mmCIF file of C-alpha atoms in Angstrom:
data_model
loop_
_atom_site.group_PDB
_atom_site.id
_atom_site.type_symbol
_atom_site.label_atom_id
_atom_site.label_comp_id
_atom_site.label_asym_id
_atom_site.label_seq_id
_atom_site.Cartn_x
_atom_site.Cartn_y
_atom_site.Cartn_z
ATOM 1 C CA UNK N 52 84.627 115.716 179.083
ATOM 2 C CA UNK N 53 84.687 113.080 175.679
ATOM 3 C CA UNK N 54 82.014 111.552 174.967
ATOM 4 C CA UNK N 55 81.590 107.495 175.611
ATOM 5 C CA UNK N 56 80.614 106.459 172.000
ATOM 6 C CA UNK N 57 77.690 104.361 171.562
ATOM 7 C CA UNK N 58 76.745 101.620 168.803
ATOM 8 C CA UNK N 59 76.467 104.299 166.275
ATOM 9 C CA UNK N 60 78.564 107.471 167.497
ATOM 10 C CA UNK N 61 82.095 108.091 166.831
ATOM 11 C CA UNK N 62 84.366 109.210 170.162
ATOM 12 C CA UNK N 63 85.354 112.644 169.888
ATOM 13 C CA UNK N 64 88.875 112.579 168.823
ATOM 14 C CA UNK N 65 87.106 111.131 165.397
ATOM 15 C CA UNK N 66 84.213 113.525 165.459
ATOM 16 C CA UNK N 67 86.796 116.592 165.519
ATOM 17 C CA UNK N 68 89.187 114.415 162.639
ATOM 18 C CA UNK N 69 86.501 114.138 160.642
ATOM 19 C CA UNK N 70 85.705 117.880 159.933
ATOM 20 C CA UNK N 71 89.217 118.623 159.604
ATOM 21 C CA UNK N 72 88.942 115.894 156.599
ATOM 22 C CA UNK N 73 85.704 117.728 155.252
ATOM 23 C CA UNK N 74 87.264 120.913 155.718
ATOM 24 C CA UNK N 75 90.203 119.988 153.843
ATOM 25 C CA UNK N 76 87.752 118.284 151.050
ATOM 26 C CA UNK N 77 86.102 121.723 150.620
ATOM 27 C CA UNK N 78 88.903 124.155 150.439
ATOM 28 C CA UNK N 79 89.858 121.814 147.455
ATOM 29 C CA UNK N 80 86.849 122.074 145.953
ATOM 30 C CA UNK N 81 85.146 118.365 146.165
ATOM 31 C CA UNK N 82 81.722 117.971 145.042
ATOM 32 C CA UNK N 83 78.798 117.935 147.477
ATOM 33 C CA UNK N 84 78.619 114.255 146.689
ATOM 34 C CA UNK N 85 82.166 113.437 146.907
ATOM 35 C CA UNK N 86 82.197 115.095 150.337
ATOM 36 C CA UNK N 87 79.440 112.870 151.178
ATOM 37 C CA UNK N 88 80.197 109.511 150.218
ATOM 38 C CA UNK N 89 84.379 110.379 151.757
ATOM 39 C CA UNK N 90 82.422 111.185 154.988
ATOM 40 C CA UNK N 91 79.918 107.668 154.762
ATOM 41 C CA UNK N 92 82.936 105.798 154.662
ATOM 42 C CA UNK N 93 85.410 107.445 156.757
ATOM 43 C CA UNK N 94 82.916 107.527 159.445
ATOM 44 C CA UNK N 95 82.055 104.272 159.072
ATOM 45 C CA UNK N 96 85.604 103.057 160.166
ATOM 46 C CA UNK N 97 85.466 105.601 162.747
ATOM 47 C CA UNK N 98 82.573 103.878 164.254
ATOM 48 C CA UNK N 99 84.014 100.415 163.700
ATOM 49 C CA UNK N 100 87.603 101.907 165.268
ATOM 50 C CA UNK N 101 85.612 103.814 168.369
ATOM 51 C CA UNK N 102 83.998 100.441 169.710
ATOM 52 C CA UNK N 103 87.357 99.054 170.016
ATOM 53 C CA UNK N 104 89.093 101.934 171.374
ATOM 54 C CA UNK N 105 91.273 102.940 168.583
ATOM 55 C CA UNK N 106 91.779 106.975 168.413
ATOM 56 C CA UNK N 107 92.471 108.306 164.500
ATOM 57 C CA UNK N 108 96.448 107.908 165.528
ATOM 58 C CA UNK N 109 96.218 104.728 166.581
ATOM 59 C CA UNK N 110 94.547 103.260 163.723
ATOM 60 C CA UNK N 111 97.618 100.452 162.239
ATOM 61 C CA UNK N 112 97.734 98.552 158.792
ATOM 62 C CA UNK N 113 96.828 95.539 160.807
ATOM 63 C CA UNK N 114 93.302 96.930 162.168
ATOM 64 C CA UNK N 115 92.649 98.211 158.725
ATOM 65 C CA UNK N 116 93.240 94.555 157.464
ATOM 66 C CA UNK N 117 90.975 93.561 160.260
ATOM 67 C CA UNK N 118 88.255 96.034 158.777
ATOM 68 C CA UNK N 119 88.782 95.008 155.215
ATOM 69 C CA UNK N 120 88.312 91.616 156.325
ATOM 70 C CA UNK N 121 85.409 92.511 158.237
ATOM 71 C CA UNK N 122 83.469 93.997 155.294
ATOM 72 C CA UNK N 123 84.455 91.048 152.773
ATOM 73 C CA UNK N 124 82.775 88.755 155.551
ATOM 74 C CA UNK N 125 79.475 90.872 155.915
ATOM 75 C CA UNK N 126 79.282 90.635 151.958
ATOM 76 C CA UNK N 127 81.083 93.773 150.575
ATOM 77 C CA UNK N 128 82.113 93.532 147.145
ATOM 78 C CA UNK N 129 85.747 94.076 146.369
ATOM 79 C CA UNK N 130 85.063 97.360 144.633
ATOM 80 C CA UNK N 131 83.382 98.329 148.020
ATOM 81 C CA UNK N 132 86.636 97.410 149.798
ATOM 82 C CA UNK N 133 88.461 99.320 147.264
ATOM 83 C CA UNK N 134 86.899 102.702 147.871
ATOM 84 C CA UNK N 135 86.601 102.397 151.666
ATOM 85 C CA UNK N 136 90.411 101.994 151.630
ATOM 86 C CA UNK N 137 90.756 104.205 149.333
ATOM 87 C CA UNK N 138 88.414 107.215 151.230
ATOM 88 C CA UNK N 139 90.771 105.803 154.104
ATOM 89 C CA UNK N 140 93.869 107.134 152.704
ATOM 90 C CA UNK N 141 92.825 110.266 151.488
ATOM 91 C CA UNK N 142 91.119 110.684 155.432
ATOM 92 C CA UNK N 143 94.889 109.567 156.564
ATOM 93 C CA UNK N 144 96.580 111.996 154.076
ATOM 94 C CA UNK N 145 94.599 114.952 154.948
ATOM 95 C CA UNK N 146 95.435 114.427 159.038
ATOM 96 C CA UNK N 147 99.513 113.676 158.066
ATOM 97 C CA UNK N 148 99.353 117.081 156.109
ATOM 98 C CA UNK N 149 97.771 118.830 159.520
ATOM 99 C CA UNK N 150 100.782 117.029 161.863
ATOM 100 C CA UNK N 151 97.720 114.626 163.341
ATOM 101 C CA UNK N 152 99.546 111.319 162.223
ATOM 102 C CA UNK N 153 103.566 110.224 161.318
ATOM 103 C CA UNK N 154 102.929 107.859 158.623
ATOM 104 C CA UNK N 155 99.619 106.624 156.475
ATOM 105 C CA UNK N 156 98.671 103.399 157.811
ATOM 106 C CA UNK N 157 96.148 103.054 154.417
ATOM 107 C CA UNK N 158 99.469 103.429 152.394
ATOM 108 C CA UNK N 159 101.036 99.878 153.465
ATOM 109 C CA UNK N 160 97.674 98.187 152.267
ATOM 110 C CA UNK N 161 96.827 96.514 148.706
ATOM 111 C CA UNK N 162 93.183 97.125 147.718
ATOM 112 C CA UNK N 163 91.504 93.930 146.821
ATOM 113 C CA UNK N 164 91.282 93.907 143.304
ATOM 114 C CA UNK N 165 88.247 94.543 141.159
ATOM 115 C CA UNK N 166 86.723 93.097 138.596
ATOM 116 C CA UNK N 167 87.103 95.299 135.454
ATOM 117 C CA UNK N 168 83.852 96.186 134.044
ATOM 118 C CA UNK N 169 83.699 97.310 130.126
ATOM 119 C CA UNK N 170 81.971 100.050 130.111
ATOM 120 C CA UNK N 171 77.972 99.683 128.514
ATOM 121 C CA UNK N 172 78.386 101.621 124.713
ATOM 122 C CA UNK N 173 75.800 101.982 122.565
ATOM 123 C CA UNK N 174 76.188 101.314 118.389
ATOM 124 C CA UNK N 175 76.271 104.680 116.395
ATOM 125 C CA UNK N 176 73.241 103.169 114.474
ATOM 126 C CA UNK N 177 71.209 102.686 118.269
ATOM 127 C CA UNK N 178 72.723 106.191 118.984
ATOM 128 C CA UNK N 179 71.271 107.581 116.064
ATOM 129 C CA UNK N 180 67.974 105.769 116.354
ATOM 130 C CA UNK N 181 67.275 107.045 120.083
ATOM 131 C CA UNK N 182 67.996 110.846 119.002
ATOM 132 C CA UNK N 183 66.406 110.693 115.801
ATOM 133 C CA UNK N 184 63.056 108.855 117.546
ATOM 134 C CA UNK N 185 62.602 112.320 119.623
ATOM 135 C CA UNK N 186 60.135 114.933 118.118
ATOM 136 C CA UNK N 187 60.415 118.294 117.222
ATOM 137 C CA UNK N 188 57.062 119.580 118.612
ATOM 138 C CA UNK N 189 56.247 120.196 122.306
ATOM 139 C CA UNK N 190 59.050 122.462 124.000
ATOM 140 C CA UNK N 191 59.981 119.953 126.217
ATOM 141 C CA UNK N 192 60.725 117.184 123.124
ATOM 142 C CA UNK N 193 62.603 119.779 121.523
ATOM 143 C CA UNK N 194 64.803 120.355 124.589
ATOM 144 C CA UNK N 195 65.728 116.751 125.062
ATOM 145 C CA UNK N 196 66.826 116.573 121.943
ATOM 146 C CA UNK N 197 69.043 119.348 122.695
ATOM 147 C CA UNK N 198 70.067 117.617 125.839
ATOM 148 C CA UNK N 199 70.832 114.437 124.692
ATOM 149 C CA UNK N 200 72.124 115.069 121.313
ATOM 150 C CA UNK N 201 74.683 117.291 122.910
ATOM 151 C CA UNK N 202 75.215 114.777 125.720
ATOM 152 C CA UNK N 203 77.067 112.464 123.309
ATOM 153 C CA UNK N 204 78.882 115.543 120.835
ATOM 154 C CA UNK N 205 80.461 116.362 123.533
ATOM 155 C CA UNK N 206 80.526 113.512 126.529
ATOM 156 C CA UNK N 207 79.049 115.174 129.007
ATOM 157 C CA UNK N 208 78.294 114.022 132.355
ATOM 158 C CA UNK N 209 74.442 114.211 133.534
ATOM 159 C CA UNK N 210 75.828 117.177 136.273
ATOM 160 C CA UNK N 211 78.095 119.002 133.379
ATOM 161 C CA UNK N 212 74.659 119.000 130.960
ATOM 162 C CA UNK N 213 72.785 120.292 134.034
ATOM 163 C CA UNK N 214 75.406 123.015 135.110
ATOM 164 C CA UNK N 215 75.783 124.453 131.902
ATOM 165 C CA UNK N 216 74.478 127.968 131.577
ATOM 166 C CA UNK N 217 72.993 129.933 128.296
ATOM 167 C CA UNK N 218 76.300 131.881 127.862
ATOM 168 C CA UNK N 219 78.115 128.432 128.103
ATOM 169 C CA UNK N 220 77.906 127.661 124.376
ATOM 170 C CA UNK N 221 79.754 129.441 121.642
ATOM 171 C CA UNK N 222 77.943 128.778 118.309
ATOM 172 C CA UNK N 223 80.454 130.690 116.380
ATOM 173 C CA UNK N 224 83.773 128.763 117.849
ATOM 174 C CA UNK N 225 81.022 125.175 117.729
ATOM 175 C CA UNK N 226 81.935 124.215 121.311
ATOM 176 C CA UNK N 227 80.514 124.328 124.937
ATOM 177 C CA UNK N 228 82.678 125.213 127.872
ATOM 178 C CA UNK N 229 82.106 122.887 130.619
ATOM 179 C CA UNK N 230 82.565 123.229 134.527
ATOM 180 C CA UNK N 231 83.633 119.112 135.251
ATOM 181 C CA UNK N 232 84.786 118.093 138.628
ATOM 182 C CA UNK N 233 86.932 119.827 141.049
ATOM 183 C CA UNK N 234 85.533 122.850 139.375
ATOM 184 C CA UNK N 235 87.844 122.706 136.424
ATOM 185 C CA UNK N 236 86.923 124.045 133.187
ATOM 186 C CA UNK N 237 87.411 122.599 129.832
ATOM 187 C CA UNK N 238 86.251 123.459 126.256
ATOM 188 C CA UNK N 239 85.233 120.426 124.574
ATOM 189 C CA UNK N 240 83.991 120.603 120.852
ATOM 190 C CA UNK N 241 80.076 120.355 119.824
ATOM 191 C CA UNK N 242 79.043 118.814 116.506
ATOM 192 C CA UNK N 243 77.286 120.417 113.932
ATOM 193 C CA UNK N 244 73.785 118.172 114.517
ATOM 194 C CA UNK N 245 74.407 119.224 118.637
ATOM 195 C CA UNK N 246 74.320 122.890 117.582
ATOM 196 C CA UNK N 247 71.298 122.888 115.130
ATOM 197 C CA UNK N 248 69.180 121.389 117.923
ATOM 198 C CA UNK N 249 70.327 123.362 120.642
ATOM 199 C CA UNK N 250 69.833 126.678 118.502
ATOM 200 C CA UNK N 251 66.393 125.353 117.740
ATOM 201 C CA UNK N 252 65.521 124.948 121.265
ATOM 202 C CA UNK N 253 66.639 128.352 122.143
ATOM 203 C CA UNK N 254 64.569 129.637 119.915
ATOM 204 C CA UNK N 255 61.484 128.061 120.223
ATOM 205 C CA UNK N 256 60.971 126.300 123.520
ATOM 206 C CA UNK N 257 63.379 127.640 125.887
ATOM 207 C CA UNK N 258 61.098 131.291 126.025
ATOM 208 C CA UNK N 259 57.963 128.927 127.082
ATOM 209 C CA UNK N 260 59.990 127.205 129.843
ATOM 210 C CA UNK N 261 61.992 130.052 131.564
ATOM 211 C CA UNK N 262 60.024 131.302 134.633
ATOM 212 C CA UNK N 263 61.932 134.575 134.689
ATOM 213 C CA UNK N 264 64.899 136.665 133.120
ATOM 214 C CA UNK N 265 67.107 135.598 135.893
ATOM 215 C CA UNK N 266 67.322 132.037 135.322
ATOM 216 C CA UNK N 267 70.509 131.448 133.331
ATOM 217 C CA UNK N 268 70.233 127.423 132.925
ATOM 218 C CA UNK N 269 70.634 126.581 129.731
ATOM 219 C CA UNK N 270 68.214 123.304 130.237
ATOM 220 C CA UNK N 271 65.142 124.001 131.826
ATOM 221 C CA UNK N 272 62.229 121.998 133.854
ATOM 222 C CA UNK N 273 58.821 122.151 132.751
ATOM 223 C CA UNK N 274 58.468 124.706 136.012
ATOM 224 C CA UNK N 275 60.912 126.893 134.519
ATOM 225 C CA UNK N 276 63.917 126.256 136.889
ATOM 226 C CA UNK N 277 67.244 123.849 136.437
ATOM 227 C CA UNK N 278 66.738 120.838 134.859
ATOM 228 C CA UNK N 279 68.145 117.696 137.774
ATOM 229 C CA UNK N 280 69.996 114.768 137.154
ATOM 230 C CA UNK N 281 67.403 112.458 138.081
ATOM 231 C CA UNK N 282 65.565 114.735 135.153
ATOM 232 C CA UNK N 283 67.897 113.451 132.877
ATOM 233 C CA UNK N 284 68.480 110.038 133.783
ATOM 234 C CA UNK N 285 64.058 109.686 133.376
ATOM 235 C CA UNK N 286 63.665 111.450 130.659
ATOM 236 C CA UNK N 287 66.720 109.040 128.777
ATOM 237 C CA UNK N 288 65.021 105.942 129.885
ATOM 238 C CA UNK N 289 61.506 106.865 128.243
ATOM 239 C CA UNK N 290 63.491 108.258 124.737
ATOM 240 C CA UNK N 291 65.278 104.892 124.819
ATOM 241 C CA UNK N 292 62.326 102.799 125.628
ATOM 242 C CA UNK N 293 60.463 104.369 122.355
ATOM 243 C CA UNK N 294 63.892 103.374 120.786
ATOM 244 C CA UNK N 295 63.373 100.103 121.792
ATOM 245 C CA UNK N 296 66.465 99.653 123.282
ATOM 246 C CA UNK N 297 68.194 98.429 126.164
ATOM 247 C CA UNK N 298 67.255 98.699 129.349
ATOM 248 C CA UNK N 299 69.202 100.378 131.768
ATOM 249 C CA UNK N 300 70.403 103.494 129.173
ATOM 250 C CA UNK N 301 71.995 106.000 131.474
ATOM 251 C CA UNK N 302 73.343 109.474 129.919
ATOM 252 C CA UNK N 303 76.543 107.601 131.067
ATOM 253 C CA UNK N 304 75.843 105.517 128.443
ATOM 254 C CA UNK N 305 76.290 108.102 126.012
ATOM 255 C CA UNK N 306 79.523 109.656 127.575
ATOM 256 C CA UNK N 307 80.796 106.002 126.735
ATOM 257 C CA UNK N 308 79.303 106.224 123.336
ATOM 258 C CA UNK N 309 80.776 109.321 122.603
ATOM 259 C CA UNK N 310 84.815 108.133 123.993
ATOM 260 C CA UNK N 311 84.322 104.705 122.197
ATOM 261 C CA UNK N 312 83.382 106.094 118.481
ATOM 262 C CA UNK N 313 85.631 108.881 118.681
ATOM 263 C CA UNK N 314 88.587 105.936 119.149
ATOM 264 C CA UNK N 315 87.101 103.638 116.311
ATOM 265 C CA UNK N 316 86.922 106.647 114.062
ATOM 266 C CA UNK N 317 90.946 107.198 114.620
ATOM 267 C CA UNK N 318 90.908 110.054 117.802
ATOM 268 C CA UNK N 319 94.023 110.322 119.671
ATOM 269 C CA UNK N 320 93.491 109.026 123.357
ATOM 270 C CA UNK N 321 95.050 111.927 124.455
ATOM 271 C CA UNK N 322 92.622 114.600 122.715
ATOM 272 C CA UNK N 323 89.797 112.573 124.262
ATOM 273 C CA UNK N 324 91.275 112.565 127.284
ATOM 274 C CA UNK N 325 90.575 115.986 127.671
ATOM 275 C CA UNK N 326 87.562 116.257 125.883
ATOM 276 C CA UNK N 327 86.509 113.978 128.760
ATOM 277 C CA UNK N 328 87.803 115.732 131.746
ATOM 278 C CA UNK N 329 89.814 112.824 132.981
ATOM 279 C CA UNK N 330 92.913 113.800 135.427
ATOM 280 C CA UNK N 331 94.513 110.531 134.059
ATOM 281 C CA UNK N 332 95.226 109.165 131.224
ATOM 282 C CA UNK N 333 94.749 105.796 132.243
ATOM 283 C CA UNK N 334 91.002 106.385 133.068
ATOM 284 C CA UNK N 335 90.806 107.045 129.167
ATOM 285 C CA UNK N 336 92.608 103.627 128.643
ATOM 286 C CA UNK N 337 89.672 101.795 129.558
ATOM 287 C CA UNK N 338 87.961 102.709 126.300
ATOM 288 C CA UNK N 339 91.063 100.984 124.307
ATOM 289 C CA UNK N 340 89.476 97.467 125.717
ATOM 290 C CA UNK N 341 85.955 98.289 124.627
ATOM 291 C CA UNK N 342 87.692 98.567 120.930
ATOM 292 C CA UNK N 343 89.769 95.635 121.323
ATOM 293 C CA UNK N 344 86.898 93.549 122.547
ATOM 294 C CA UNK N 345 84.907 94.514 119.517
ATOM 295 C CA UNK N 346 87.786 93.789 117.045
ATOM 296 C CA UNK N 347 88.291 90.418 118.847
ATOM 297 C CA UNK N 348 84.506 89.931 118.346
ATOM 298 C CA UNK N 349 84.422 91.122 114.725
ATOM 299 C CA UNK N 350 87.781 88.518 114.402
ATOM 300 C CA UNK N 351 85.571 85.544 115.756
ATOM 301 C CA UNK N 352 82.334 86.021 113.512
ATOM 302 C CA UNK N 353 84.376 86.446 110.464
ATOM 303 C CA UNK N 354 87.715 84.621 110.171
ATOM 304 C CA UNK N 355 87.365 81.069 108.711
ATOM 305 C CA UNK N 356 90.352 79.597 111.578
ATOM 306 C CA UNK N 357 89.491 81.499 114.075
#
């Protein structure tokens, strides 16, 4: 017998579409997090669709418009809408694949479109000034200055720095090989300042961190296990608040960093296209606006006419 859904609980027919979706999610190999924020949002609708009766396969374009419309009015930013549609397609995708649904009702719909946001880059002077403003002393100063000055050699993302194991460096070849998302694996380049530090750190503090032989993290807590991302994250805000810079410095920050003076200094978009990870190139693309804003800046301040 189905269930009646209540205020906050999908009917059936969603509850069983839903872990077909996260089934489907996992055999591809989506992040834990990716799984998790598809599933907030897809369930969501399902919630919204169950309280008026609608069944997965009888979801339209119209009573998606209605929902988009619904979540503009309650407040939700048009990136919001964006991604809810656009968890909603993949959700509709994954049941046409399984025979659940003839056509994609997300496909017929135009995402509201978002504000483009430059991307927050740092100066290689304020680069240099946060890295170089971390001791050499304690092993835990001498391992975020591992961290950090091979999160912007190479671009890594806070989870690639965190995933990397000891064997995942190759000081003779001077790069790192990194496990990005949808568990592919790239090998980006380190520089030669990235590779003194980290070699310093492996020498002298990783030994007084490590708990046991088994651990195999390359960056370890001060117990000995993992480093986190949250780790990273706090441990960037207090390196770049004896910087005295910014607020807000993410290791994202740095990623950015790393894409934007690669592109000044001449780098083909392509090569940092995979250096980054990025499935598209047009994701790289983003960093060609962050150059042509700061020529267009540079233009102002110094032409006489301009």
């Amino acid at each position: 017998m189905k269930n009646i859904p209540t205020e906050d609980q999908p009917s059936d027919g969603w509850i069983d579409a839903l872990q077909t979706f996260d089934a489907d999610l996992r055999r591809r190999g989506a992040a834990e997090k990716t799984r998790r924020a598809y599933g907030i949002d897809v369930g969501q609708f399902a919630i919204w669709a169950s309280r008026r009766d609608l069944e997965p396969a009888a979801v339209t374009p119209r009573a998606l418009r209605r929902y988009a419309a619904a979540l503009s009015q309650r407040g939700a930013a048009p990136s919001t809408v964006a991604r809810k549609l656009a968890s909603l397609r993949a959700f509709y995708r994954s049941l046409r694949e399984h025979g659940a649904v003839e056509q994609n009702p997300a496909d017929l719909l135009t995402a509201p479109k978002k504000p483009q946001r430059l991307p927050k880059v740092l100066k290689p002077e304020e680069v240099a000034r946060l890295l170089d403003r971390i001791p050499a002393t304690t092993p835990l100063e001498l391992r975020d200055r591992a961290l950090f000055e091979l999160a912007y050699a190479s671009g890594l993302r806070s989870e690639e720095l965190v995933s990397l194991d000891i064997e995942s460096l190759d000081f003779d070849a001077e790069e790192v090989r990194v496990e990005g998302k949808g568990n592919k694996t790239r090998v980006v380049p380190a520089g030669e300042h990235a590779l003194a530090a980290v070699a310093r750190y492996v020498e002298r503090a990783r030994p007084a961190l490590r708990a046991g032989d088994g651990e195999r993290a390359l960056f370890l807590s001060k117990s000995g296990k993992r480093l986190s991302t949250s780790d990273v994250r706090r441990r960037l805000r207090t390196w770049a608040r004896h910087a005295a810079l910014s607020a807000g410095v993410s290791p994202h920050w740095l990623r950015h960093s790393f894409a934007t003076h690669l592109l000044e200094g001449g780098a083909d978009l392509r090569a940092i296209q995979e250096m980054l990870g990025h499935a598209s190139l047009s994701t790289t693309q983003i960093y060609t606006r962050v150059e042509s804003q700061r020529l267009r800046s540079a233009y102002a301040r110094s032409h006489p006419r301009a």
